[in-house]
Amino acid sequence: MSLPVVTRFAPSPTGSLHLGNARTAFFSHLWARKSRGRFILRIEDTDVERNQARFRDELMVDLGWLGLDWDEGPDIGGPSAPYSQSERGAFYQDLFTRLQRSERVYRCYCTAEDLELSRKLQRMAGKPPRYAGTCRNLSAAERADREARGLRPTLRFAVPNEAVIDFDDLVHGPQKFAASDIGDFIIRREDGSAAFFFCNAVDDAVMGVTHVLRGDDHLTNTPRQLMLLDALELRRPGYGHVGLLVGADGAPLSKRHGSTSVHEFRERGFLSPAVLNHLFHLGHASDVDRWLAPADMPAHFRPEHLGRASARFDESQLMHWQKEALQRMSTAEIRAWLGSNEPPEFIDLVRHNIVLPADAAPWVAVVHGELPPLGPEERRVVADAGPAFFSAAAEALDQSGTDLKQLTKLLKERTGRKGADLFMPLRVALTGQAHGPELAPLLLLMTPETARLRLESYAQNS
RNA sequence: GCUCCCUUCGUCUAGAGGCCUAGGACAUUGCCCUCUCAAGGCAAGUACACGAGUUCGAAUCUCGUAGGGAGCGCCA
């Protein structure tokens, strides 16, 4: 077993937990659990405009539902508290001061409009849109002048010109970037708050995170964070960039792909072990491809087999794990999952015909309720049998009651039909569908009156 | 525009020069079982993006090409 690994999940509470984020959180969690290390939850709520307490709470509920428990976090504290970045301002200020003393940063008085214009111009000239360095070498007098005009500065990191930053990506392997391709970037906003590149990197280092797992989209941002950490003489965590989770068409997962948030899948009745089993195989190759109980997953997690390419989300595979999950549930558990008042016999009967809770409704209707209109296949079966068959069936039912064995015995004698020719019309008339659970127990759950009415509705009009 | 990343069956993936006439899982199709569906069993089809090169030998190494994606934000 490897050395203890400290991982984290650092979401910003600006929306509900996305399946892709849930997956990175899951991988991080697995890695920590595999090595008997720690998993940290840190809330990155530095963007006051977009953050909502509601999302923060939802996030924790969703994580909890998935079974991703954290050892340190905003709700339970820990050695590196606080775990919400909105509460870490004083700590960041100290580090800003340190950087200012070492002259690795400078104040930038450019306004957002200035910068946007500059970027536009550069783009038009076919150049990479980078900070022009306007404020990098301001004299004391120039600075005083701008302060006097009431301009509030941001703090920029002065990227060393000739440096080359290399690091070993946990999933991509060796990476090398030229600092000359990177513009000076903002680490403290005009309002004094810490920007992402800064607080994200610094918190990981200072909280003892050893392995940062995140989406591919951060790969080219990593050198910035590394320079920052080096300037501060903070320990560099290992960074691993996993391929993004995308929709069936290969485009980034979005609303038009259907459900994309953990919350939505839960609402539709997906079970968390099913979601976990599916996520376990998306962009990750385990040594097993059969069902795993969540508790057994860490042992089969292979960080060295995390995918570099993006992975497409395919709901049919989730469905498969959902069926597997269902198979492993007790009658009582399924009953609770369905929120059903039906007796256990009913649950046992229909459970194999249900993948999502919505699938139960037709079978409830079969036992007590109205049958929907027949489909094409069902109409054909009824027509093939003919009205005389159903007349005979209704009569036979008077003698047999809801005992299917008796009923079919009598009907066989009277109509000469047997096998599928005998059972199918009965099934269709009684349940409204050509497919479904065993007919005999289903019939037993109906009242004789219901059964008779259903058979008579296809009989010869008398 | 510049920098970086990615590319094996429909999908998720195995594969780190000969074990690959490319394996597994899901999905699909057929057969068996069966009143039907589900489950289970058996079977089938389908993939190394393309082009050069290195090598006795390449899915695996090198270089190009194409396609997709990301970053270059006072968003994270």
Coordinates of C-alpha atoms (C1' of nucleotides) in Angstrom, one line a residue:
Chain A
M1 CA 0.0 0.0 0.0
S2 CA 1.2 3.5 -0.9
L3 CA 1.7 6.4 1.4
P4 CA -1.4 8.1 2.8
V5 CA -2.9 10.4 0.2
V6 CA -4.7 13.6 1.1
T7 CA -7.2 14.7 -1.5
R8 CA -9.9 17.2 -1.7
F9 CA -13.0 18.4 -3.4
A10 CA -13.2 22.1 -3.8
P11 CA -16.5 23.2 -5.4
S12 CA -17.8 26.6 -5.7
P13 CA -21.4 26.8 -4.7
T14 CA -22.8 28.5 -7.9
G15 CA -25.0 25.7 -9.0
S16 CA -26.1 22.2 -8.3
L17 CA -23.5 19.4 -8.2
H18 CA -22.7 18.4 -11.8
L19 CA -22.2 14.8 -12.7
G20 CA -18.7 15.6 -14.0
N21 CA -17.7 17.3 -10.7
A22 CA -19.2 14.5 -8.8
R23 CA -17.0 12.1 -10.6
T24 CA -13.8 14.0 -9.8
A25 CA -15.0 14.2 -6.2
F26 CA -15.6 10.5 -6.3
F27 CA -12.2 9.6 -7.7
S28 CA -10.5 11.9 -5.1
H29 CA -12.5 10.2 -2.4
L30 CA -11.6 6.8 -3.6
W31 CA -7.9 7.7 -3.7
A32 CA -8.0 8.9 -0.1
R33 CA -9.9 5.9 1.1
K34 CA -7.7 3.5 -0.8
S35 CA -4.6 4.7 1.0
R36 CA -6.4 5.3 4.3
G37 CA -5.6 9.0 3.9
R38 CA -7.9 12.0 4.2
F39 CA -10.5 13.6 2.1
I40 CA -11.2 17.3 2.5
L41 CA -14.2 19.3 1.5
R42 CA -13.4 23.0 0.8
I43 CA -15.9 25.5 -0.4
E44 CA -14.6 28.0 -2.9
D45 CA -17.0 30.8 -2.3
T46 CA -14.9 33.8 -3.2
D47 CA -17.3 35.0 -5.9
V48 CA -19.9 36.8 -3.8
E49 CA -22.0 37.6 -6.9
R50 CA -22.6 34.0 -7.9
N51 CA -22.5 32.1 -4.6
Q52 CA -25.6 31.0 -2.9
A53 CA -25.9 29.3 0.5
R54 CA -28.6 27.1 -0.9
F55 CA -26.1 25.6 -3.4
R56 CA -23.6 25.0 -0.6
D57 CA -26.1 23.0 1.4
E58 CA -27.4 21.1 -1.6
L59 CA -23.8 20.2 -2.5
M60 CA -23.2 18.7 0.8
V61 CA -26.5 16.8 0.7
D62 CA -25.7 15.4 -2.8
L63 CA -22.2 14.4 -1.7
G64 CA -23.7 12.7 1.3
W65 CA -26.2 10.9 -0.8
L66 CA -23.4 9.5 -2.9
G67 CA -21.7 8.4 0.2
L68 CA -18.7 10.7 -0.2
D69 CA -17.9 11.5 3.4
W70 CA -15.2 14.0 4.2
D71 CA -12.7 14.1 7.1
E72 CA -12.4 17.8 7.2
G73 CA -14.9 20.4 6.0
P74 CA -16.8 23.5 6.7
D75 CA -19.4 21.7 8.8
I76 CA -17.1 19.5 10.9
G77 CA -14.0 21.7 11.0
G78 CA -10.5 20.2 11.1
P79 CA -6.8 21.2 11.5
S80 CA -6.9 23.7 8.6
A81 CA -10.1 25.4 9.5
P82 CA -11.9 27.4 8.2
Y83 CA -12.9 25.4 5.1
S84 CA -14.8 28.1 3.4
Q85 CA -12.7 30.5 1.4
S86 CA -14.9 33.4 2.3
E87 CA -13.7 33.0 5.8
R88 CA -10.0 32.8 5.0
G89 CA -9.4 36.4 4.0
A90 CA -7.0 37.2 6.8
F91 CA -4.8 34.3 5.9
Y92 CA -4.7 35.4 2.3
Q93 CA -3.8 38.9 3.3
D94 CA -0.7 37.6 5.1
L95 CA 0.4 35.8 2.0
F96 CA -0.2 38.9 -0.2
T97 CA 2.0 40.9 2.1
R98 CA 4.7 38.3 1.9
L99 CA 4.6 38.4 -1.9
Q100 CA 4.7 42.1 -1.9
R101 CA 7.8 42.2 0.3
S102 CA 9.6 39.8 -2.0
E103 CA 8.5 42.0 -5.0
R104 CA 7.1 39.0 -6.9
V105 CA 3.8 41.0 -7.4
Y106 CA 2.8 44.5 -8.3
R107 CA -0.2 46.7 -8.2
C108 CA -2.1 47.1 -11.4
Y109 CA -4.4 50.1 -12.0
C110 CA -5.8 49.0 -15.3
T111 CA -9.5 49.0 -15.4
A112 CA -11.6 46.1 -16.6
E113 CA -12.5 48.2 -19.7
D114 CA -8.8 48.9 -20.4
L115 CA -8.0 45.2 -20.2
E116 CA -10.9 44.1 -22.4
L117 CA -9.9 46.6 -25.1
S118 CA -6.3 45.5 -24.9
R119 CA -7.3 41.9 -25.3
K120 CA -9.5 42.7 -28.2
L121 CA -6.7 44.6 -30.0
Q122 CA -4.3 41.7 -29.4
R123 CA -6.7 39.2 -30.8
M124 CA -7.3 41.3 -33.9
A125 CA -3.5 41.5 -34.4
G126 CA -3.4 37.7 -34.3
K127 CA -1.6 37.7 -31.0
P128 CA -2.4 35.8 -27.8
P129 CA -4.5 38.0 -25.5
R130 CA -2.2 38.5 -22.6
Y131 CA -1.7 41.3 -20.1
A132 CA 0.5 43.9 -21.7
G133 CA 2.4 44.6 -18.6
T134 CA 1.3 48.3 -18.4
C135 CA 1.6 48.6 -14.7
R136 CA 4.5 46.3 -14.2
N137 CA 7.2 48.9 -13.9
L138 CA 5.3 51.9 -12.6
S139 CA 7.4 54.4 -10.7
A140 CA 6.5 55.5 -7.2
A141 CA 5.3 58.8 -8.6
E142 CA 3.1 57.2 -11.2
R143 CA 1.6 54.9 -8.6
A144 CA 0.9 57.9 -6.3
D145 CA -0.8 59.7 -9.2
R146 CA -3.1 56.8 -9.9
E147 CA -3.9 56.4 -6.2
A148 CA -4.7 60.1 -6.0
R149 CA -7.1 59.6 -8.9
G150 CA -8.9 57.1 -6.7
L151 CA -8.0 54.1 -8.7
R152 CA -8.1 50.9 -6.7
P153 CA -5.5 48.4 -7.8
T154 CA -5.5 44.7 -8.2
L155 CA -2.5 42.7 -7.4
R156 CA -0.7 40.9 -10.2
F157 CA 1.9 38.2 -10.1
A158 CA 5.0 39.1 -12.1
V159 CA 5.7 36.1 -14.2
P160 CA 9.4 35.6 -14.6
N161 CA 10.3 36.0 -18.3
E162 CA 12.7 33.2 -19.0
A163 CA 11.4 30.5 -16.7
V164 CA 10.3 27.1 -17.7
I165 CA 7.8 25.3 -15.4
D166 CA 7.8 21.6 -15.5
F167 CA 5.8 19.1 -13.4
D168 CA 4.7 15.6 -13.5
D169 CA 1.0 15.4 -14.1
L170 CA -0.5 12.5 -12.2
V171 CA -2.5 11.4 -15.2
H172 CA -0.8 13.0 -18.2
G173 CA 2.8 12.5 -17.2
P174 CA 5.6 15.0 -17.7
Q175 CA 4.5 18.5 -18.7
K176 CA 6.6 21.5 -19.6
F177 CA 5.5 25.1 -20.1
A178 CA 7.3 28.3 -21.0
A179 CA 6.6 31.2 -18.7
S180 CA 7.0 33.5 -21.7
D181 CA 3.6 32.2 -22.9
I182 CA 1.9 33.3 -19.7
G183 CA 0.9 36.8 -18.9
D184 CA 1.0 38.4 -15.5
F185 CA -2.2 37.3 -13.8
I186 CA -4.4 38.8 -11.0
I187 CA -4.2 37.2 -7.6
R188 CA -6.1 39.8 -5.7
R189 CA -9.1 41.6 -7.0
E190 CA -9.9 45.3 -6.8
D191 CA -12.1 44.6 -3.8
G192 CA -9.2 42.9 -2.0
S193 CA -10.5 39.4 -2.3
A194 CA -8.3 36.5 -3.4
A195 CA -8.7 35.2 -7.0
F196 CA -9.0 31.6 -7.9
F197 CA -5.4 30.9 -9.1
F198 CA -4.2 32.1 -5.8
C199 CA -6.5 30.8 -3.1
N200 CA -7.1 27.5 -4.8
A201 CA -3.4 26.7 -5.0
V202 CA -2.4 28.1 -1.7
D203 CA -5.2 26.3 0.2
D204 CA -4.3 23.0 -1.3
A205 CA -0.7 23.5 -0.3
V206 CA -1.4 24.7 3.2
M207 CA -4.1 22.1 3.9
G208 CA -1.7 19.3 3.2
V209 CA -3.3 18.1 0.0
T210 CA -1.0 15.7 -1.7
H211 CA -3.0 14.8 -4.8
V212 CA -5.2 17.3 -6.6
L213 CA -7.6 15.7 -9.1
R214 CA -9.4 18.1 -11.3
G215 CA -10.7 18.5 -14.8
D216 CA -8.6 18.7 -17.9
D217 CA -9.6 22.3 -18.3
H218 CA -7.1 23.3 -15.5
L219 CA -4.1 21.7 -17.1
T220 CA -2.8 24.8 -18.8
N221 CA -3.5 26.8 -15.6
T222 CA -1.3 24.7 -13.5
P223 CA 2.0 26.4 -14.3
R224 CA 0.6 29.7 -12.9
Q225 CA -0.3 28.0 -9.6
L226 CA 3.1 26.3 -9.5
M227 CA 4.9 29.6 -9.9
L228 CA 2.8 31.1 -7.1
L229 CA 3.5 28.2 -4.8
D230 CA 7.2 28.3 -5.6
A231 CA 7.3 32.1 -4.9
L232 CA 5.7 31.5 -1.6
E233 CA 7.9 28.5 -0.9
L234 CA 4.9 26.3 -0.3
R235 CA 4.9 22.6 -1.0
R236 CA 3.6 21.7 -4.5
P237 CA 0.8 19.1 -4.4
G238 CA 0.7 16.6 -7.2
Y239 CA -1.8 17.6 -9.9
G240 CA -3.8 15.1 -11.9
H241 CA -6.0 16.2 -14.8
V242 CA -8.7 13.9 -15.8
G243 CA -10.5 14.0 -19.1
L244 CA -13.8 15.8 -19.0
L245 CA -17.2 14.2 -18.9
V246 CA -19.1 14.9 -22.0
G247 CA -22.5 14.1 -23.5
A248 CA -23.4 11.4 -26.0
D249 CA -22.5 13.7 -28.9
G250 CA -19.1 14.5 -27.5
A251 CA -20.1 18.1 -26.6
P252 CA -19.6 19.3 -23.0
L253 CA -22.4 17.9 -20.8
S254 CA -25.3 20.4 -20.7
K255 CA -29.0 20.7 -20.2
R256 CA -29.8 19.5 -23.7
H257 CA -28.3 16.1 -22.8
G258 CA -31.1 15.6 -20.3
S259 CA -30.2 15.1 -16.6
T260 CA -26.7 16.4 -15.7
S261 CA -26.8 17.0 -12.0
V262 CA -26.6 14.5 -9.2
H263 CA -29.8 16.0 -7.9
E264 CA -31.7 15.2 -11.1
F265 CA -30.6 11.6 -11.2
R266 CA -31.7 11.2 -7.6
E267 CA -35.1 12.7 -8.3
R268 CA -35.6 10.3 -11.2
G269 CA -35.0 7.5 -8.8
F270 CA -31.5 6.4 -9.6
L271 CA -29.8 4.7 -6.7
S272 CA -26.5 6.1 -5.5
P273 CA -24.7 2.7 -5.7
A274 CA -25.8 2.5 -9.3
V275 CA -24.5 6.0 -10.1
L276 CA -21.3 5.2 -8.3
N277 CA -20.8 1.9 -10.3
H278 CA -21.3 3.8 -13.5
L279 CA -19.0 6.7 -12.6
F280 CA -16.4 4.1 -11.5
H281 CA -16.0 3.0 -15.1
L282 CA -16.2 6.4 -16.8
G283 CA -12.6 7.5 -17.5
H284 CA -11.3 4.8 -15.2
A285 CA -10.3 1.2 -15.8
S286 CA -10.7 -1.0 -12.8
D287 CA -9.4 -4.5 -12.6
V288 CA -13.0 -5.7 -12.4
D289 CA -16.0 -4.9 -14.5
R290 CA -18.7 -6.5 -12.4
W291 CA -20.8 -4.9 -9.7
L292 CA -19.0 -3.5 -6.7
A293 CA -20.5 -2.5 -3.4
P294 CA -19.4 1.1 -2.8
A295 CA -17.3 -0.1 0.2
D296 CA -15.3 -2.4 -2.0
M297 CA -14.5 0.2 -4.6
P298 CA -11.4 1.8 -3.0
A299 CA -9.6 -1.5 -3.2
H300 CA -10.3 -1.7 -6.9
F301 CA -9.6 1.9 -7.7
R302 CA -6.5 2.3 -9.9
P303 CA -5.4 5.9 -10.1
E304 CA -2.8 5.0 -12.7
H305 CA -5.7 4.1 -14.9
L306 CA -7.4 7.4 -14.9
G307 CA -8.4 8.5 -18.4
R308 CA -6.8 11.3 -20.3
A309 CA -9.4 11.4 -23.1
S310 CA -12.9 12.8 -22.4
A311 CA -15.5 10.2 -21.6
R312 CA -19.0 10.2 -22.9
F313 CA -21.9 9.8 -20.6
D314 CA -24.2 7.0 -21.8
E315 CA -27.4 6.6 -19.9
S316 CA -27.9 3.0 -21.1
Q317 CA -24.9 2.0 -19.0
L318 CA -26.2 3.8 -16.0
M319 CA -29.4 1.8 -16.5
H320 CA -27.5 -1.5 -16.4
W321 CA -26.0 -0.6 -13.0
Q322 CA -29.4 0.6 -11.8
K323 CA -30.8 -2.9 -12.5
E324 CA -27.8 -4.5 -10.7
A325 CA -28.5 -2.3 -7.8
L326 CA -32.1 -3.2 -7.7
Q327 CA -31.3 -6.9 -7.8
R328 CA -29.4 -6.5 -4.6
M329 CA -32.2 -4.8 -2.7
S330 CA -34.6 -6.4 -0.3
T331 CA -38.3 -6.3 -0.8
A332 CA -38.7 -3.8 2.0
E333 CA -36.0 -1.6 0.5
I334 CA -37.6 -1.5 -2.9
R335 CA -40.9 -0.8 -1.3
A336 CA -39.5 2.2 0.5
W337 CA -37.7 3.3 -2.6
L338 CA -41.0 3.2 -4.5
G339 CA -42.8 4.9 -1.7
S340 CA -45.4 2.2 -2.2
N341 CA -48.2 1.0 0.0
E342 CA -48.6 -2.2 -1.9
P343 CA -48.1 -5.5 -0.1
P344 CA -44.7 -7.2 -0.3
E345 CA -46.1 -9.9 -2.6
F346 CA -46.8 -7.2 -5.1
I347 CA -43.4 -5.7 -4.8
D348 CA -41.7 -9.1 -5.3
L349 CA -43.8 -9.7 -8.3
V350 CA -43.1 -6.5 -10.2
R351 CA -39.6 -5.7 -9.1
H352 CA -37.9 -7.2 -12.1
N353 CA -40.1 -5.1 -14.4
I354 CA -39.0 -1.9 -12.8
V355 CA -35.9 0.1 -13.4
L356 CA -37.1 3.5 -12.2
P357 CA -40.0 4.2 -9.8
A358 CA -42.1 5.6 -12.6
D359 CA -42.1 2.1 -14.1
A360 CA -44.2 0.8 -11.2
A361 CA -47.4 2.8 -12.1
P362 CA -48.7 0.5 -14.8
W363 CA -48.6 -2.5 -12.5
V364 CA -50.3 -0.7 -9.7
A365 CA -53.0 0.1 -12.2
V366 CA -53.3 -3.6 -13.1
V367 CA -54.0 -4.5 -9.5
H368 CA -56.4 -1.7 -8.8
G369 CA -57.2 0.9 -11.3
E370 CA -58.0 1.6 -14.9
L371 CA -56.1 0.0 -17.7
P372 CA -54.7 2.3 -20.4
P373 CA -55.7 1.8 -24.1
L374 CA -54.1 -1.2 -25.8
G375 CA -51.0 -0.8 -27.9
P376 CA -50.7 -2.3 -31.4
E377 CA -49.2 -5.6 -30.3
E378 CA -51.9 -6.0 -27.7
R379 CA -54.7 -5.2 -30.2
R380 CA -53.3 -7.9 -32.5
V381 CA -53.4 -10.5 -29.7
V382 CA -56.9 -9.7 -28.8
A383 CA -58.1 -9.8 -32.5
D384 CA -56.4 -13.1 -33.0
A385 CA -58.2 -14.7 -30.0
G386 CA -61.6 -13.4 -31.1
P387 CA -64.6 -12.4 -28.9
A388 CA -65.7 -16.0 -28.4
F389 CA -62.5 -16.7 -26.6
F390 CA -63.2 -13.9 -24.1
S391 CA -66.8 -14.9 -23.6
A392 CA -65.6 -18.4 -22.7
A393 CA -62.9 -16.9 -20.5
A394 CA -65.4 -14.8 -18.6
E395 CA -67.6 -17.8 -18.0
A396 CA -64.8 -20.0 -16.9
L397 CA -63.7 -17.3 -14.5
D398 CA -67.1 -17.7 -12.7
Q399 CA -66.0 -21.2 -11.8
S400 CA -62.3 -20.8 -11.3
G401 CA -62.2 -17.5 -9.6
T402 CA -58.8 -15.8 -9.7
D403 CA -57.0 -19.2 -9.8
L404 CA -55.2 -19.0 -13.1
K405 CA -54.4 -22.7 -13.1
Q406 CA -58.1 -23.6 -12.9
L407 CA -59.0 -20.9 -15.3
T408 CA -56.6 -22.1 -18.0
K409 CA -57.5 -25.7 -17.4
L410 CA -61.2 -24.9 -18.1
L411 CA -60.4 -22.7 -21.0
K412 CA -58.2 -25.2 -22.6
E413 CA -61.0 -27.7 -22.6
R414 CA -63.5 -25.3 -24.0
T415 CA -61.5 -23.5 -26.6
G416 CA -58.8 -26.1 -27.5
R417 CA -56.2 -23.3 -27.2
K418 CA -53.0 -23.9 -25.3
G419 CA -49.6 -22.4 -24.7
A420 CA -49.0 -18.8 -25.8
D421 CA -52.4 -18.8 -27.7
L422 CA -54.1 -19.4 -24.4
F423 CA -52.0 -17.3 -22.1
M424 CA -51.3 -14.2 -24.2
P425 CA -54.9 -13.1 -24.8
L426 CA -55.6 -13.6 -21.1
R427 CA -52.5 -11.6 -20.2
V428 CA -53.5 -8.8 -22.5
A429 CA -57.1 -8.6 -21.4
L430 CA -56.2 -8.8 -17.7
T431 CA -53.2 -6.5 -17.6
G432 CA -53.5 -4.5 -20.8
Q433 CA -50.0 -5.4 -21.8
A434 CA -48.3 -8.2 -23.7
H435 CA -45.4 -8.3 -21.4
G436 CA -45.0 -8.3 -17.6
P437 CA -44.6 -10.3 -14.5
E438 CA -46.0 -13.8 -13.9
L439 CA -49.7 -13.8 -14.6
A440 CA -50.9 -16.2 -11.9
P441 CA -49.9 -14.2 -8.9
L442 CA -50.9 -11.0 -10.7
L443 CA -54.4 -12.4 -11.1
L444 CA -54.5 -13.4 -7.5
L445 CA -54.1 -9.8 -6.5
M446 CA -57.2 -8.8 -8.5
T447 CA -60.7 -9.1 -7.4
P448 CA -62.8 -11.6 -9.4
E449 CA -65.1 -8.7 -10.4
T450 CA -62.2 -6.7 -11.9
A451 CA -61.0 -9.7 -13.8
R452 CA -64.4 -10.5 -15.1
L453 CA -65.1 -7.0 -16.3
R454 CA -61.7 -6.9 -18.1
L455 CA -62.4 -10.2 -19.9
E456 CA -66.0 -9.3 -20.7
S457 CA -64.9 -6.0 -22.4
Y458 CA -63.4 -8.1 -25.2
A459 CA -66.2 -10.7 -25.3
Q460 CA -69.1 -11.0 -27.8
N461 CA -71.7 -8.4 -27.0
S462 CA -74.5 -10.4 -25.6
Chain B
rG1 C1' -3.9 33.8 -33.3
rC2 C1' -0.6 31.4 -29.6
rU3 C1' 0.2 27.4 -25.9
rC4 C1' -1.4 22.8 -24.2
rC5 C1' -4.4 18.2 -24.2
rC6 C1' -7.0 14.2 -26.6
rU7 C1' -8.2 10.2 -30.7
rU8 C1' -8.9 1.5 -30.0
rC9 C1' -16.0 -1.7 -31.5
rG10 C1' -22.3 2.5 -31.1
rU11 C1' -20.5 3.5 -25.6
rC12 C1' -17.0 2.7 -21.3
rU13 C1' -12.4 0.6 -21.7
rA14 C1' -7.8 -3.5 -21.8
rG15 C1' -3.4 -3.0 -24.5
rA16 C1' 3.2 0.2 -22.2
rG17 C1' 7.2 -3.6 -30.0
rG18 C1' 6.1 -9.9 -31.0
rC19 C1' 1.3 -13.2 -26.0
rC20 C1' -3.4 -9.1 -30.9
rU21 C1' -6.2 -13.3 -36.9
rA22 C1' -6.9 -6.7 -30.8
rG23 C1' -9.6 -8.9 -25.0
rG24 C1' -13.7 -7.5 -21.5
rA25 C1' -18.3 -4.8 -20.0
rC26 C1' -22.7 -2.2 -21.6
rA27 C1' -25.8 -1.7 -25.8
rU28 C1' -27.6 -4.4 -30.4
rU29 C1' -29.1 -9.0 -33.1
rG30 C1' -30.1 -14.4 -33.1
rC31 C1' -30.8 -19.0 -30.4
rC32 C1' -32.0 -21.8 -25.7
rC33 C1' -35.3 -21.4 -21.4
rU34 C1' -40.3 -19.6 -21.0
rC35 C1' -47.6 -17.7 -21.3
rU36 C1' -44.8 -12.8 -22.0
rC37 C1' -41.2 -9.5 -20.0
rA38 C1' -37.0 -9.6 -16.8
rA39 C1' -33.1 -12.8 -15.2
rG40 C1' -29.9 -16.7 -16.8
rG41 C1' -27.1 -19.7 -20.7
rC42 C1' -25.0 -19.7 -25.7
rA43 C1' -23.6 -17.3 -30.1
rA44 C1' -22.9 -13.2 -33.7
rG45 C1' -21.6 -8.5 -35.8
rU46 C1' -18.8 -4.0 -35.0
rA47 C1' -12.8 -0.6 -33.5
rC48 C1' -6.6 0.6 -33.5
rA49 C1' -8.6 8.7 -37.1
rC50 C1' -5.2 9.3 -41.6
rG51 C1' -0.2 9.3 -43.8
rA52 C1' 4.9 8.6 -43.7
rG53 C1' 9.1 6.8 -41.0
rU54 C1' 12.1 3.5 -37.4
rU55 C1' 12.1 -2.0 -37.0
rC56 C1' 12.8 -8.7 -39.0
rG57 C1' 8.1 -7.1 -36.6
rA58 C1' 3.9 -1.2 -34.5
rA59 C1' -2.5 -0.3 -31.7
rU60 C1' 2.0 0.3 -29.0
rC61 C1' 8.1 4.4 -30.8
rU62 C1' 9.1 9.2 -34.1
rC63 C1' 7.3 13.0 -37.4
rG64 C1' 3.5 15.1 -40.0
rU65 C1' -2.0 15.7 -41.3
rA66 C1' -7.0 15.8 -39.9
rG67 C1' -10.8 16.1 -36.3
rG68 C1' -12.2 17.2 -31.2
rG69 C1' -11.3 19.9 -26.6
rA70 C1' -9.1 23.4 -23.1
rG71 C1' -6.4 27.7 -21.6
rC72 C1' -4.8 32.7 -22.7
rG73 C1' -10.8 36.5 -17.5
rC74 C1' -11.0 41.4 -11.4
rC75 C1' -15.3 32.9 -13.3
rA76 C1' -13.8 28.8 -10.9

